[in-house]
Amino acid sequence: MRSVPKYLVTVLLFALACFLASASDPSPLQDFCVAINNPTSADSRKYRKRLGSNVTLVNVDKLPGLNTLGISLARIDFAPYGLNPPHTHPRGTEILVVAEGTLYVGFVTSNTDNKLFTKVLNKGDVFVFPIGLIHFQFNVGKTNAVAFAGLSSQNPGVITIANAVFGSNPPINPDVLTKAFQVDKNVINYLEQQFK
Amino acid sequence: MRSVPKYLVTVLLFALACFLASASDPSPLQDFCVAINNPTSADSRKYRKRLGSNVTLVNVDKLPGLNTLGISLARIDFAPYGLNPPHTHPRGTEILVVAEGTLYVGFVTSNTDNKLFTKVLNKGDVFVFPIGLIHFQFNVGKTNAVAFAGLSSQNPGVITIANAVFGSNPPINPDVLTKAFQVDKNVINYLEQQFK
Amino acid sequence: MRSVPKYLVTVLLFALACFLASASDPSPLQDFCVAINNPTSADSRKYRKRLGSNVTLVNVDKLPGLNTLGISLARIDFAPYGLNPPHTHPRGTEILVVAEGTLYVGFVTSNTDNKLFTKVLNKGDVFVFPIGLIHFQFNVGKTNAVAFAGLSSQNPGVITIANAVFGSNPPINPDVLTKAFQVDKNVINYLEQQFK
Amino acid sequence: MRSVPKYLVTVLLFALACFLASASDPSPLQDFCVAINNPTSADSRKYRKRLGSNVTLVNVDKLPGLNTLGISLARIDFAPYGLNPPHTHPRGTEILVVAEGTLYVGFVTSNTDNKLFTKVLNKGDVFVFPIGLIHFQFNVGKTNAVAFAGLSSQNPGVITIANAVFGSNPPINPDVLTKAFQVDKNVINYLEQQFK
Amino acid sequence: MRSVPKYLVTVLLFALACFLASASDPSPLQDFCVAINNPTSADSRKYRKRLGSNVTLVNVDKLPGLNTLGISLARIDFAPYGLNPPHTHPRGTEILVVAEGTLYVGFVTSNTDNKLFTKVLNKGDVFVFPIGLIHFQFNVGKTNAVAFAGLSSQNPGVITIANAVFGSNPPINPDVLTKAFQVDKNVINYLEQQFK
Amino acid sequence: MRSVPKYLVTVLLFALACFLASASDPSPLQDFCVAINNPTSADSRKYRKRLGSNVTLVNVDKLPGLNTLGISLARIDFAPYGLNPPHTHPRGTEILVVAEGTLYVGFVTSNTDNKLFTKVLNKGDVFVFPIGLIHFQFNVGKTNAVAFAGLSSQNPGVITIANAVFGSNPPINPDVLTKAFQVDKNVINYLEQQFK
């Protein structure tokens, strides 16, 4: 009997990684089903740290038992005046509770009116950031702040706007950004410098 | 022009309460959509308090902005040796993080094997209770404990086993309970006394 | 070329078993997709038999063609005065029709009020048990009874309350059960004896 | 204060009828939520009766408690050689069990190959008809037959092919049917006569 | 160490093909997840070509990046008087826009009333065909026509009624078709001839 | 009998608007269900026009029959060198086909790596933009271009990044934007000027 080509198994493992991450947020079909791991990036963490915030996301990669269960949890630590910059979760709504400190939070609605909703949250206050909308959290106090957030997906994803637009790899064509932001190329280059 | 019978509006309001609570956990179709309120019971809260725990659930009734967003959040406070007794969430998975103290937590799988999974959680530890499974949290420390939990529905529901089985209104037929628990009627009566 | 380590294939098969059971109740993406088998427990069947009921569940494990189709079917046979004891389906709603005999059925709502709804069903009558709620069926006639039930998942799961609470493996910490049921340890021990 | 125009309430009632039928098969957000009624047609029942079959569907219109619970149940009675003719359920998979008699059943897959799968089912046998596929049940015995079917929607819908194609109201343009079935107009007219 | 039996890998590949096609229309759990290929049939294309229409479906098989994203797109080309014959999509709703020419389109509702809705669409007009309902498009102009259609599944499926009923493989039992269409066997045989 | 307070009806109408927009993308429970209208903004259209692109979205507001059907369609017209600037759809994946001209398109993945995927599309080419990811389309030809896009929601929403971040109403706190983009306040003010 001939042995099995290695590449086949590689294909299978890749496909499984896909599946185990991508199946069925809506409802599990077993009590639970352990998943396997995806890589995640270090750059966006560094950037956030520079801004004085640190997100520890417990998603299906950290807690394989979450697989198929449609939820994840994040702890967000803020230095004084630390910022969790404008970002979206492409696959989840976020519900946040302040455990320590005072946060100024907000989100912007879609193009129906691009309305900004903001609130100052003290310890124990709760706020919701609807799926896919741009939102931020800012520690407006002199002390550290801590918040916990539930997200409505086992792998909600995070898109930090500044990173994704001005720090993508490779960079977005400058003609596109110049037109989109309606400023001259120097401003776009300057912005891109910050995310090299 | 004749005016509108009141009962019609009552029907409409009831139906809307239904709808606004019952639409679309899977995905919203607007940035957000404000809901209206459902009644919730005081009895189970009293019972929990007697056991030294207190659950503050921020679901769609407390935070109408959650409507259609498929998530809710709970804060659970434990007195020393306080217990959040065995219960299920019929419509949601729970992900829990310990903010203060030490909790002994566990859940039992379905009849495939009724296996008990338990863990002692310290500050910062995270655990998952899959949708519909019986689970509990017990403060095994001498100090207060606090936990936050995300739930994968805007209205996950709670069924406290002891309450629902021995304290339902009206009570479940004693022949059913006697057979189910395979003990004599006195034991069932005794158990029911505790939940009158 | 070197051959492939066995454990790899084991991992793959496990993962597939997961997947094939856990993908997509909400909607299939093919006409059908054959699944593979999960183990199921004998103990709960024995217990039910002692109570004079027998459940034959045609789920995705019995009928692999059900995979991804979001439904299953059960036949429940009752001896005279046979009981299908209080249980929940963590992942499915049940719709039941009586084919022979007379059943006394009921379910208890969640902690909003723990209200008990009951009805006596004769041949041809239909009843619904909403997802995750505690329910039971009791043959109140002198003759055998037969019912068929549709369940809204290819793998709805079953949690028999008495089994899961007093017969889990290992047992739930007696301090937890004593507190939860507010009775002394002897009663809990006595109850646990019945499920050893 | 001026009273409320009637048409407003009509709009509301229509909208509610829509909603109460159309919300959230995937998962409820309450223990249950009572619905209101939709009209259903008498013609297709007459036609089925002529063929010696009778379908009693318990969907959300018959059992309002089914609303949002994503399941329904049908009882199908067959006279000797009675036929439940080729039809589809646009919004649900069907799982069928034979309670009495012997049925010859089948379904045709989609255009990937239009393969016909058939089986002769005796009392107690179970079969699945995947969502949206054309299927039929034929009593091949000299005696009556009875089957029960679970369907994976609170309102799965039924499309009897012959009725919908040759008996629609108004009729489909004969040029369309002549081309589609590649026969001359007489044959199409003849077929349409049967469903006037 | 022994090498791995081939059949195991075959099982795995089959299962993966299943999975990658069948997981999670409702919502992805990754930015994207590349799928692998399914076979599709040539016969229904030939038949359509004979009728003067040609459907180019970009589903997950043509564009693996669609996997888990719940949508696909079709281009439909019509010769003068070309017909896209009555068909259903068992797993998707279709939204169609006319890019060139003039189309007469229609769909028939389910057995609630089998009502036919039709419209003549000119360049730029848009129409919707709800999931699972029988519908058609007919080029009523002297020139070619082109339409684009979005479908609400990565693999919506197509069932051409005439093909599936009179051209299935093997053929449906003539007793079934004779009864269903209420005509004599010659007519059924004649119809079946057209799809040999 | 007293007449009905107006505000009640207002509440009902608001709630219905919510509902009719927000129910059940995953699957309808009727053949179709007509919706009612939401307002949409003129500003983002003006901005896009300045960039030489124009989006005509046929969503549930334009085509009420789409309600509950989980899909919508857009036509995008581009002047020479016209740009559809970086934006996201918070509730839908987009599949795009080029009907005329040549487009340079791209999207950026989430923070796993913020990778940019781009392609030059000619007439007939198809591309996918996964749910929630930032993407753009740029007409790189000297002639007009036209594209059609299917979106996997009846109301996918649009968030134009530049508008939402620098043109929200009221503006986002400049401290937040200055930190997030790591540039001095003048640059932020300059950018905000473009969206006044």
mmCIF file of C-alpha atoms in Angstrom, chain B residues 14 18 22 91, chain C residues 92-96 107 109 117 119 126-131 133 152, chain D residues 19-21 23-25 27-37 58-73 153-155, chain F residues 29:
data_model
loop_
_atom_site.group_PDB
_atom_site.id
_atom_site.type_symbol
_atom_site.label_atom_id
_atom_site.label_comp_id
_atom_site.label_asym_id
_atom_site.label_seq_id
_atom_site.Cartn_x
_atom_site.Cartn_y
_atom_site.Cartn_z
ATOM 1 C CA PHE B 14 -48.506 42.912 23.121
ATOM 2 C CA CYS B 18 -43.188 40.090 21.468
ATOM 3 C CA SER B 22 -38.060 38.264 19.593
ATOM 4 C CA ARG B 91 -31.151 30.980 24.732
ATOM 5 C CA GLY C 92 -33.919 22.672 20.113
ATOM 6 C CA THR C 93 -37.663 23.303 20.399
ATOM 7 C CA GLU C 94 -39.878 20.168 20.464
ATOM 8 C CA ILE C 95 -43.276 19.775 18.770
ATOM 9 C CA LEU C 96 -45.093 16.614 19.897
ATOM 10 C CA PHE C 107 -43.359 22.777 30.768
ATOM 11 C CA THR C 109 -41.203 28.959 31.904
ATOM 12 C CA PHE C 117 -48.230 25.085 31.606
ATOM 13 C CA LYS C 119 -52.398 19.858 29.188
ATOM 14 C CA VAL C 126 -50.215 18.472 19.356
ATOM 15 C CA PHE C 127 -48.143 20.434 21.899
ATOM 16 C CA VAL C 128 -44.944 22.546 21.827
ATOM 17 C CA PHE C 129 -42.038 22.637 24.295
ATOM 18 C CA PRO C 130 -39.956 25.803 23.650
ATOM 19 C CA ILE C 131 -36.167 25.534 23.360
ATOM 20 C CA LEU C 133 -37.384 24.948 28.924
ATOM 21 C CA SER C 152 -35.572 22.050 15.630
ATOM 22 C CA PHE D 19 -43.776 40.397 11.460
ATOM 23 C CA LEU D 20 -45.352 37.739 13.581
ATOM 24 C CA ALA D 21 -44.983 35.341 10.709
ATOM 25 C CA ALA D 23 -39.440 36.920 12.681
ATOM 26 C CA SER D 24 -36.501 34.808 13.629
ATOM 27 C CA ASP D 25 -36.711 31.120 12.759
ATOM 28 C CA SER D 27 -33.647 31.416 17.494
ATOM 29 C CA PRO D 28 -36.344 32.836 19.738
ATOM 30 C CA LEU D 29 -35.671 35.654 22.183
ATOM 31 C CA GLN D 30 -38.340 34.715 24.653
ATOM 32 C CA ASP D 31 -39.654 31.473 26.118
ATOM 33 C CA PHE D 32 -42.485 31.791 23.603
ATOM 34 C CA CYS D 33 -44.408 34.505 21.774
ATOM 35 C CA VAL D 34 -47.979 33.996 20.543
ATOM 36 C CA ALA D 35 -48.620 34.769 16.855
ATOM 37 C CA ILE D 36 -51.711 35.758 14.866
ATOM 38 C CA ASN D 37 -53.318 34.109 11.838
ATOM 39 C CA VAL D 58 -49.795 22.319 12.474
ATOM 40 C CA ASN D 59 -47.853 25.467 11.700
ATOM 41 C CA VAL D 60 -47.735 28.828 13.443
ATOM 42 C CA ASP D 61 -51.219 29.652 12.122
ATOM 43 C CA LYS D 62 -52.807 26.636 13.844
ATOM 44 C CA LEU D 63 -50.633 26.760 16.959
ATOM 45 C CA PRO D 64 -49.722 30.395 17.677
ATOM 46 C CA GLY D 65 -47.356 29.261 20.432
ATOM 47 C CA LEU D 66 -45.005 28.057 17.669
ATOM 48 C CA ASN D 67 -44.163 31.659 16.771
ATOM 49 C CA THR D 68 -40.369 32.236 16.652
ATOM 50 C CA LEU D 69 -39.661 28.581 17.510
ATOM 51 C CA GLY D 70 -38.613 27.472 14.039
ATOM 52 C CA ILE D 71 -40.511 24.204 13.716
ATOM 53 C CA SER D 72 -43.875 22.800 12.613
ATOM 54 C CA LEU D 73 -45.514 19.384 12.291
ATOM 55 C CA SER D 153 -39.642 26.286 10.063
ATOM 56 C CA GLN D 154 -42.701 27.669 11.826
ATOM 57 C CA ASN D 155 -44.068 28.383 8.348
ATOM 58 C CA LEU F 29 -41.024 32.949 7.125
#
